[in-house]
Amino acid sequence: MVNANQSYIKQCFPVLEERLYQEIIETCSYHEFPSSTYVVKQGAYLNFLPVVLKGQIKMYAEEEDVQFLLYYINSGESCILSFNHLFDPKPVQFSAITEEDTVVMTLPVAKVKEWVIRYPTFARILISDFQRNFEDLLRTTKEIVCFGIEDRLIKYLENKCKRGNCNQVHLSHKQIALDLGTSREVISRITKKLEKAGVLAQQKRYIELLQA
Amino acid sequence: MVNANQSYIKQCFPVLEERLYQEIIETCSYHEFPSSTYVVKQGAYLNFLPVVLKGQIKMYAEEEDVQFLLYYINSGESCILSFNHLFDPKPVQFSAITEEDTVVMTLPVAKVKEWVIRYPTFARILISDFQRNFEDLLRTTKEIVCFGIEDRLIKYLENKCKRGNCNQVHLSHKQIALDLGTSREVISRITKKLEKAGVLAQQKRYIELLQA
DNA sequence: AGAAAACGGTGATTTTGATCACCGTTTCCC
DNA sequence: GGGAAACGGTGATCAAAATCACCGTTTTCT
């Protein structure tokens, strides 16, 4: 298992000095999470850098008894889960929940700070991963503000299909509602409407997106 | 004037190797913008890193004929205006508009990439500025989603006062509406309501926040 | 001074989505 | 097999905010 994890590290950090790679292997620790569990809870203080080696995680904002999906973190590129606590010991402002069985590697913050200075490519990886997160968050924000729920639901389903590489979405209306920060009834109504419009078909246990 | 700008650079990058400081001075160029002008327009391709040396800039999202305020960039700490185009030549996803007379320094992307590798502290500044922007964006997103306009207006005014260091806001209802992504009538009604509630007082040409 | 433009107030109406209430079906589990 | 829990559908109602329409005042510009 450890060997598998080591190969995941190479995938996450494609261009990495061999010495840094060795250091990472020596200092990291691995954590496995089943699907639908919290990896990070909003408000927690982290003293490590979490990296998604395998699987998929969704980032959630939780505020005032409303919660909603911010963006996804995948293994492979752009796999660093959180940065904001790196240089400033503040509680994280979001939660991270696994979407599937997931392996997370943690690196001590002190080491990471050191590596940013010592290994230029490491800093660069951090920056570009960070950029990706920022872009994802900005896109989500715009969608929330500028689009109605119907459009957002369609985008959400399309996105699910793309990332699952099939045109079925195996989620209950309630789970979808949670991700979109709304209620089950609203999702029920819109899916019905979209079904009539021929955008999707609702099977017993899943939703199927039609059209290209 | 150039001398003044050079001292602003020191303020923006408090801990900077002397050699890098010299390199920056040699390669940068300065641009002055009057208040309320576009520094960066959403959709543009930038081949430089913009840094706010003096003044204040607001970041705007523009989408589907809706636009709204994302966060502010100030001179001093956390003054880097945009990163996302750094390692990936994509159009920027927001606009930047001056709030007051502002001086912006631009650094060629190629140089910046080089410096990230050669000067560890430069990478670190980039990362921590980036963190700040991310946090600001996340806070804004949460506020938009979780709070009603009334609360958001109050926060907005409080924020204006804090950053202007006085309890007056010299903006028309229309301008406020634009920042909050709503319409003038809505702001008019709410300010009236808040006036009656004793939260603020509307003078001829400005709004005055009461209470602490 | 006078016209034009910007500003602010306010009523009426509409739209979107949230919430409540209720009910039949399906699935899960003991 | 049977009961509980989760699921999905749908009508009714409500609330927040957007939109439209109109009007008087203030400011700006020539």
Coordinates of C-alpha atoms (C1' of nucleotides) in Angstrom, one line a residue:
Chain A
M1 CA 0.0 0.0 0.0
V2 CA 2.8 2.4 0.9
N3 CA 4.3 1.7 -2.6
A4 CA 1.0 2.6 -4.2
N5 CA 0.9 5.8 -2.2
Q6 CA 4.4 6.7 -3.3
S7 CA 3.5 6.4 -6.9
Y8 CA 0.5 8.7 -6.2
I9 CA 2.9 11.2 -4.9
K10 CA 4.7 11.2 -8.3
Q11 CA 1.4 11.8 -10.0
C12 CA 0.5 14.7 -7.8
F13 CA 3.9 16.4 -8.1
P14 CA 5.0 15.5 -11.6
V15 CA 8.2 17.6 -11.6
L16 CA 9.9 17.1 -8.2
E17 CA 13.5 17.1 -7.3
E18 CA 14.5 13.6 -6.3
R19 CA 15.8 14.8 -3.0
L20 CA 12.5 16.5 -2.1
Y21 CA 10.7 13.4 -3.1
Q22 CA 12.7 11.4 -0.7
E23 CA 12.1 14.0 2.0
I24 CA 8.4 13.9 1.4
I25 CA 8.3 10.1 1.7
E26 CA 10.2 10.2 4.9
T27 CA 8.1 12.9 6.6
C28 CA 4.6 12.3 5.3
S29 CA 1.9 10.2 6.8
Y30 CA -1.0 8.6 5.1
H31 CA -4.7 8.6 6.0
E32 CA -7.5 6.7 4.4
F33 CA -11.1 7.9 4.5
P34 CA -14.2 6.1 3.3
S35 CA -16.7 7.9 1.1
S36 CA -18.8 10.7 2.6
T37 CA -16.6 11.5 5.6
Y38 CA -15.1 14.7 6.8
V39 CA -11.4 15.2 6.2
V40 CA -11.3 18.7 7.4
K41 CA -14.0 20.6 9.4
Q42 CA -14.5 24.3 9.1
G43 CA -13.1 26.0 12.2
A44 CA -10.3 23.5 12.8
Y45 CA -6.7 24.5 13.1
L46 CA -4.4 22.5 10.9
N47 CA -0.7 22.1 11.4
F48 CA -0.2 20.1 8.3
L49 CA -0.7 20.4 4.6
P50 CA -3.2 17.9 3.3
V51 CA -2.7 16.4 -0.2
V52 CA -5.2 14.2 -2.0
L53 CA -3.3 11.2 -3.3
K54 CA -6.2 9.2 -4.4
G55 CA -9.9 9.8 -4.7
Q56 CA -11.9 12.9 -4.7
I57 CA -13.0 15.5 -2.1
K58 CA -15.5 18.2 -2.2
M59 CA -15.0 21.6 -0.4
Y60 CA -17.9 22.9 1.5
A61 CA -18.7 26.3 3.0
E62 CA -20.8 26.2 6.1
E63 CA -22.3 29.3 7.5
E64 CA -25.4 30.2 9.4
D65 CA -27.0 26.8 9.0
V66 CA -26.6 27.1 5.2
Q67 CA -24.0 25.0 3.5
F68 CA -23.0 24.7 -0.1
L69 CA -20.5 23.2 -2.4
L70 CA -17.5 25.3 -3.3
Y71 CA -15.4 23.1 -5.6
Y72 CA -13.8 19.7 -6.0
I73 CA -10.3 18.6 -5.2
N74 CA -9.1 15.6 -7.2
S75 CA -6.1 13.4 -6.9
G76 CA -3.5 14.1 -9.5
E77 CA -3.0 17.7 -10.5
S78 CA -4.2 20.4 -8.2
C79 CA -4.5 18.0 -5.3
I80 CA -3.6 20.3 -2.4
L81 CA -6.5 20.6 -0.1
S82 CA -5.9 23.7 1.9
F83 CA -3.3 26.4 2.0
N84 CA -4.6 29.2 4.0
H85 CA -3.3 28.0 7.3
L86 CA 0.2 27.7 5.9
F87 CA 1.8 31.0 6.9
D88 CA -0.9 32.1 9.2
P89 CA -2.2 29.9 12.0
K90 CA -5.9 30.6 11.4
P91 CA -8.8 28.1 11.4
V92 CA -9.8 26.9 8.0
Q93 CA -12.9 28.5 6.6
F94 CA -14.4 25.5 4.8
S95 CA -14.9 21.8 5.3
A96 CA -13.7 19.0 3.1
I97 CA -15.7 15.8 2.6
T98 CA -14.8 12.7 0.6
E99 CA -16.8 11.9 -2.4
E100 CA -15.4 8.4 -2.7
D101 CA -12.8 6.3 -0.8
T102 CA -9.8 8.6 -0.5
V103 CA -6.2 8.6 0.6
V104 CA -4.8 11.8 2.0
M105 CA -1.2 12.5 2.7
T106 CA -0.3 15.1 5.3
L107 CA 2.9 17.1 5.5
P108 CA 4.0 19.1 8.5
V109 CA 3.6 22.8 8.0
A110 CA 7.1 23.4 9.3
K111 CA 8.6 21.2 6.7
V112 CA 6.4 22.7 3.9
K113 CA 7.6 26.2 4.8
E114 CA 11.2 24.9 4.6
W115 CA 10.6 23.3 1.3
V116 CA 9.0 26.4 -0.2
I117 CA 12.3 28.1 0.4
R118 CA 14.7 25.3 -0.5
Y119 CA 12.9 23.8 -3.5
P120 CA 11.8 26.3 -6.1
T121 CA 9.6 23.8 -8.0
F122 CA 7.7 23.0 -4.8
A123 CA 6.8 26.6 -4.4
R124 CA 5.7 26.7 -8.0
I125 CA 3.5 23.7 -7.6
L126 CA 1.9 25.3 -4.5
I127 CA 1.3 28.5 -6.4
S128 CA -0.3 26.8 -9.4
D129 CA -2.5 24.5 -7.3
F130 CA -3.6 27.6 -5.5
Q131 CA -4.4 29.3 -8.7
R132 CA -6.6 26.5 -9.7
N133 CA -8.5 26.6 -6.4
F134 CA -9.0 30.3 -6.7
E135 CA -10.4 30.0 -10.2
D136 CA -12.7 27.2 -9.2
L137 CA -14.0 29.3 -6.3
L138 CA -14.5 32.3 -8.5
R139 CA -16.4 30.3 -11.1
T140 CA -18.7 28.9 -8.4
T141 CA -19.3 32.3 -6.9
K142 CA -20.3 33.7 -10.3
E143 CA -22.6 30.8 -11.0
I144 CA -24.3 31.3 -7.6
V145 CA -24.8 35.0 -8.1
C146 CA -25.6 35.1 -11.7
F147 CA -27.6 32.0 -12.5
G148 CA -30.9 30.7 -11.2
I149 CA -31.2 27.3 -9.6
E150 CA -32.4 25.7 -12.7
D151 CA -29.2 26.6 -14.6
R152 CA -27.1 25.7 -11.7
L153 CA -28.7 22.3 -11.4
I154 CA -28.0 21.6 -15.0
K155 CA -24.4 22.6 -14.7
Y156 CA -24.1 20.6 -11.6
L157 CA -25.4 17.5 -13.3
E158 CA -23.3 18.0 -16.3
N159 CA -20.3 18.4 -14.2
K160 CA -21.1 15.2 -12.2
C161 CA -21.4 13.3 -15.5
K162 CA -18.2 14.7 -16.9
R163 CA -16.2 13.8 -13.8
G164 CA -17.8 10.5 -13.5
N165 CA -17.3 9.9 -17.2
C166 CA -20.9 8.7 -17.7
N167 CA -24.3 10.3 -18.1
Q168 CA -25.8 9.0 -14.9
V169 CA -26.0 10.7 -11.6
H170 CA -26.6 8.4 -8.7
L171 CA -27.6 10.9 -6.0
S172 CA -30.9 11.5 -4.2
H173 CA -32.6 14.8 -4.7
K174 CA -31.8 15.6 -1.1
Q175 CA -28.1 15.2 -1.6
I176 CA -28.2 17.4 -4.7
A177 CA -30.1 20.0 -2.8
L178 CA -27.5 20.0 -0.1
D179 CA -24.7 20.6 -2.6
L180 CA -26.6 23.5 -4.2
G181 CA -27.6 25.0 -0.9
T182 CA -31.3 24.6 -1.4
S183 CA -34.1 22.2 -0.4
R184 CA -35.3 18.8 -1.7
E185 CA -38.6 20.1 -2.9
V186 CA -37.0 22.6 -5.2
I187 CA -34.8 19.9 -6.8
S188 CA -37.8 17.6 -7.2
R189 CA -39.8 20.2 -9.0
I190 CA -37.0 21.3 -11.3
T191 CA -36.0 17.7 -12.2
K192 CA -39.6 17.0 -13.1
K193 CA -39.7 20.1 -15.2
L194 CA -36.4 19.2 -16.9
E195 CA -37.7 15.7 -17.5
K196 CA -40.7 17.0 -19.3
A197 CA -38.4 19.3 -21.3
G198 CA -36.4 16.3 -22.4
V199 CA -33.2 17.4 -20.7
L200 CA -33.0 14.4 -18.5
A201 CA -34.7 11.1 -17.5
Q202 CA -35.3 10.0 -14.0
Q203 CA -34.8 6.3 -13.4
K204 CA -35.6 4.5 -10.2
R205 CA -32.2 5.1 -8.6
Y206 CA -30.5 7.7 -10.7
I207 CA -30.9 10.6 -13.1
E208 CA -29.8 10.2 -16.6
L209 CA -28.7 13.2 -18.7
L210 CA -29.9 13.2 -22.2
Q211 CA -28.6 15.1 -25.2
A212 CA -24.9 15.9 -25.7
Chain B
M1 CA 8.0 60.5 -8.4
V2 CA 10.1 57.5 -9.3
N3 CA 11.7 57.8 -5.9
A4 CA 8.3 57.8 -4.2
N5 CA 7.4 54.7 -6.2
Q6 CA 10.6 53.0 -5.1
S7 CA 9.7 53.5 -1.5
Y8 CA 6.2 52.1 -2.2
I9 CA 7.9 48.9 -3.5
K10 CA 9.6 48.5 -0.1
Q11 CA 6.3 48.8 1.6
C12 CA 4.7 46.2 -0.6
F13 CA 7.5 43.8 -0.2
P14 CA 8.9 44.3 3.3
V15 CA 11.4 41.5 3.2
L16 CA 13.1 41.5 -0.1
E17 CA 16.6 40.6 -1.0
E18 CA 18.5 43.7 -2.1
R19 CA 19.5 42.1 -5.4
L20 CA 15.9 41.3 -6.2
Y21 CA 14.9 44.8 -5.2
Q22 CA 17.4 46.2 -7.7
E23 CA 16.1 43.8 -10.4
I24 CA 12.5 44.9 -9.8
I25 CA 13.4 48.6 -10.1
E26 CA 15.2 47.9 -13.3
T27 CA 12.5 45.9 -15.0
C28 CA 9.2 47.4 -13.7
S29 CA 7.2 50.1 -15.2
Y30 CA 4.8 52.5 -13.5
H31 CA 1.3 53.4 -14.4
E32 CA -1.0 56.0 -12.9
F33 CA -4.7 55.7 -12.9
P34 CA -7.3 58.3 -11.8
S35 CA -10.1 57.2 -9.6
S36 CA -12.9 55.0 -11.1
T37 CA -11.0 53.7 -14.1
Y38 CA -10.4 50.2 -15.3
V39 CA -6.9 48.8 -14.6
V40 CA -7.7 45.3 -15.8
K41 CA -10.8 44.2 -17.8
Q42 CA -12.3 40.8 -17.5
G43 CA -11.4 38.7 -20.5
A44 CA -8.0 40.4 -21.1
Y45 CA -4.8 38.5 -21.5
L46 CA -2.1 39.9 -19.2
N47 CA 1.6 39.3 -19.8
F48 CA 2.6 41.1 -16.6
L49 CA 2.1 40.9 -12.9
P50 CA 0.3 44.0 -11.7
V51 CA 1.2 45.3 -8.2
V52 CA -0.7 48.1 -6.4
L53 CA 2.0 50.5 -5.2
K54 CA -0.3 53.3 -4.0
G55 CA -4.1 53.6 -3.7
Q56 CA -6.8 51.1 -3.8
I57 CA -8.5 48.9 -6.3
K58 CA -11.7 46.9 -6.2
M59 CA -12.1 43.6 -7.9
Y60 CA -15.2 43.0 -9.9
A61 CA -16.9 40.0 -11.3
E62 CA -18.9 40.6 -14.5
E63 CA -21.1 38.0 -15.8
E64 CA -24.4 37.9 -17.7
D65 CA -25.0 41.7 -17.3
V66 CA -24.7 41.3 -13.6
Q67 CA -21.6 42.6 -11.9
F68 CA -20.6 42.7 -8.3
L69 CA -17.7 43.5 -5.9
L70 CA -15.4 40.6 -5.0
Y71 CA -12.9 42.3 -2.7
Y72 CA -10.4 45.1 -2.4
I73 CA -6.7 45.2 -3.2
N74 CA -4.8 47.8 -1.2
S75 CA -1.3 49.2 -1.6
G76 CA 1.0 47.9 1.1
E77 CA 0.6 44.3 2.1
S78 CA -1.4 42.0 -0.2
C79 CA -1.0 44.3 -3.1
I80 CA -0.7 41.9 -6.0
L81 CA -3.6 42.4 -8.2
S82 CA -3.8 39.2 -10.2
F83 CA -2.0 35.9 -10.3
N84 CA -4.1 33.5 -12.3
H85 CA -2.4 34.3 -15.6
L86 CA 1.0 33.7 -14.2
F87 CA 1.7 30.1 -15.2
D88 CA -1.2 29.7 -17.5
P89 CA -1.9 32.2 -20.3
K90 CA -5.6 32.5 -19.7
P91 CA -7.8 35.6 -19.8
V92 CA -8.4 37.1 -16.3
Q93 CA -11.8 36.3 -14.9
F94 CA -12.4 39.6 -13.2
S95 CA -12.0 43.3 -13.6
A96 CA -10.1 45.7 -11.5
I97 CA -11.3 49.3 -11.0
T98 CA -9.5 52.0 -9.1
E99 CA -11.3 53.4 -6.0
E100 CA -9.0 56.4 -5.8
D101 CA -6.0 57.7 -7.6
T102 CA -3.7 54.7 -7.9
V103 CA -0.2 53.8 -9.0
V104 CA 0.3 50.3 -10.4
M105 CA 3.6 48.7 -11.1
T106 CA 3.8 46.0 -13.7
L107 CA 6.4 43.2 -13.8
P108 CA 6.9 41.0 -16.9
V109 CA 5.6 37.5 -16.4
A110 CA 8.8 36.0 -17.6
K111 CA 10.8 37.8 -15.0
V112 CA 8.3 36.9 -12.3
K113 CA 8.6 33.2 -13.1
E114 CA 12.3 33.5 -12.9
W115 CA 12.2 35.3 -9.6
V116 CA 9.9 32.7 -8.1
I117 CA 12.6 30.2 -8.7
R118 CA 15.6 32.3 -7.8
Y119 CA 14.3 34.2 -4.8
P120 CA 12.6 32.1 -2.2
T121 CA 11.1 35.1 -0.3
F122 CA 9.5 36.3 -3.5
A123 CA 7.7 33.0 -3.9
R124 CA 6.6 33.3 -0.3
I125 CA 5.2 36.8 -0.8
L126 CA 3.3 35.6 -3.8
I127 CA 1.8 32.7 -1.9
S128 CA 0.8 34.7 1.1
D129 CA -0.7 37.5 -1.0
F130 CA -2.6 34.9 -2.9
Q131 CA -3.9 33.4 0.4
R132 CA -5.3 36.7 1.4
N133 CA -7.1 37.1 -1.9
F134 CA -8.5 33.6 -1.6
E135 CA -9.8 34.3 1.9
D136 CA -11.4 37.6 0.9
L137 CA -13.1 35.9 -2.0
L138 CA -14.4 33.1 0.2
R139 CA -15.7 35.5 2.7
T140 CA -17.5 37.5 0.1
T141 CA -19.0 34.4 -1.4
K142 CA -20.3 33.3 2.0
E143 CA -21.8 36.7 2.7
I144 CA -23.6 36.7 -0.7
V145 CA -25.0 33.3 -0.2
C146 CA -25.9 33.4 3.5
F147 CA -27.0 36.9 4.2
G148 CA -29.8 39.0 2.9
I149 CA -29.2 42.3 1.2
E150 CA -29.9 44.3 4.3
D151 CA -27.1 42.6 6.3
R152 CA -24.8 42.8 3.3
L153 CA -25.5 46.5 2.9
I154 CA -24.7 47.2 6.6
K155 CA -21.5 45.2 6.3
Y156 CA -20.6 47.0 3.2
L157 CA -21.1 50.4 4.8
E158 CA -19.2 49.4 7.9
N159 CA -16.4 48.2 5.7
K160 CA -16.3 51.4 3.7
C161 CA -16.1 53.4 6.9
K162 CA -13.4 51.3 8.4
R163 CA -11.2 51.5 5.3
G164 CA -11.9 55.2 4.9
N165 CA -11.3 55.7 8.6
C166 CA -14.4 57.8 9.1
N167 CA -18.1 57.2 9.5
Q168 CA -19.3 58.7 6.3
V169 CA -19.8 57.1 3.0
H170 CA -19.8 59.4 0.0
L171 CA -21.5 57.2 -2.6
S172 CA -24.7 57.4 -4.4
H173 CA -27.3 54.7 -3.9
K174 CA -26.7 53.7 -7.5
Q175 CA -23.0 53.1 -6.9
I176 CA -23.7 51.1 -3.8
A177 CA -26.2 49.0 -5.7
L178 CA -23.6 48.3 -8.4
D179 CA -21.1 47.0 -5.8
L180 CA -23.7 44.8 -4.2
G181 CA -25.1 43.5 -7.5
T182 CA -28.6 44.9 -7.0
S183 CA -30.6 47.9 -8.0
R184 CA -30.9 51.4 -6.8
E185 CA -34.5 51.1 -5.6
V186 CA -33.5 48.3 -3.3
I187 CA -30.7 50.3 -1.8
S188 CA -33.0 53.4 -1.5
R189 CA -35.6 51.4 0.4
I190 CA -33.2 49.7 2.8
T191 CA -31.3 52.9 3.6
K192 CA -34.6 54.6 4.4
K193 CA -35.5 51.6 6.6
L194 CA -32.1 51.7 8.4
E195 CA -32.5 55.4 8.8
K196 CA -35.7 54.9 10.6
A197 CA -34.2 52.2 12.7
G198 CA -31.4 54.6 13.7
V199 CA -28.6 52.7 12.2
L200 CA -27.6 55.5 9.9
A201 CA -28.4 59.0 8.8
Q202 CA -28.7 60.2 5.3
Q203 CA -27.3 63.6 4.6
K204 CA -27.5 65.5 1.4
R205 CA -24.4 64.1 -0.1
Y206 CA -23.4 61.2 2.0
I207 CA -24.5 58.5 4.4
E208 CA -23.4 58.6 8.0
L209 CA -23.2 55.5 10.0
L210 CA -24.4 55.9 13.6
Q211 CA -23.6 53.8 16.6
A212 CA -20.3 52.2 17.2
Chain C
dA1 C1' -30.4 81.3 -15.8
dG2 C1' -32.1 77.3 -17.8
dA3 C1' -31.9 72.7 -19.6
dA4 C1' -30.3 68.2 -18.9
dA5 C1' -28.7 64.7 -16.1
dA6 C1' -28.3 62.4 -11.9
dC7 C1' -30.4 61.4 -7.6
dG8 C1' -33.7 59.6 -4.3
dG9 C1' -38.4 58.1 -2.9
dT10 C1' -42.3 55.2 -3.3
dG11 C1' -46.2 52.4 -4.9
dA12 C1' -47.6 48.3 -7.6
dT13 C1' -46.5 44.1 -9.6
dT14 C1' -43.9 39.9 -10.6
dT15 C1' -40.6 36.4 -10.1
dT16 C1' -37.9 33.1 -7.7
dG17 C1' -37.2 30.3 -4.4
dA18 C1' -38.1 28.8 0.5
dT19 C1' -41.2 26.7 3.6
dC20 C1' -45.1 24.0 5.2
dA21 C1' -48.1 20.2 4.8
dC22 C1' -49.3 15.9 3.3
dC23 C1' -49.1 11.5 1.0
dG24 C1' -47.9 7.4 -1.7
dT25 C1' -43.8 4.5 -3.0
dT26 C1' -39.5 2.3 -2.4
dT27 C1' -35.8 0.6 0.2
dC28 C1' -33.6 -1.1 4.1
dC29 C1' -33.2 -3.7 8.1
dC30 C1' -34.5 -6.6 12.1
Chain D
dG1 C1' -42.6 -10.4 6.3
dG2 C1' -43.4 -6.2 8.3
dG3 C1' -42.2 -1.8 10.1
dA4 C1' -39.3 2.2 9.8
dA5 C1' -36.9 5.3 7.3
dA6 C1' -35.7 7.4 3.2
dC7 C1' -37.4 9.0 -1.1
dG8 C1' -40.0 11.7 -4.5
dG9 C1' -44.2 14.4 -5.9
dT10 C1' -47.2 18.2 -5.5
dG11 C1' -50.3 21.9 -3.9
dA12 C1' -50.6 26.1 -1.1
dT13 C1' -48.5 29.8 1.0
dC14 C1' -44.9 33.2 2.0
dA15 C1' -40.9 36.2 1.7
dA16 C1' -37.2 38.6 -0.5
dA17 C1' -35.9 41.0 -3.9
dA18 C1' -36.2 42.5 -8.9
dT19 C1' -38.7 45.2 -12.0
dC20 C1' -41.6 48.8 -13.7
dA21 C1' -43.5 53.2 -13.5
dC22 C1' -43.6 57.7 -12.1
dC23 C1' -42.3 62.0 -9.9
dG24 C1' -40.1 65.7 -7.3
dT25 C1' -35.5 67.5 -6.0
dT26 C1' -30.7 68.4 -6.6
dT27 C1' -26.7 69.0 -9.1
dT28 C1' -24.1 70.0 -13.1
dC29 C1' -23.0 72.1 -17.3
dT30 C1' -23.2 75.5 -20.8

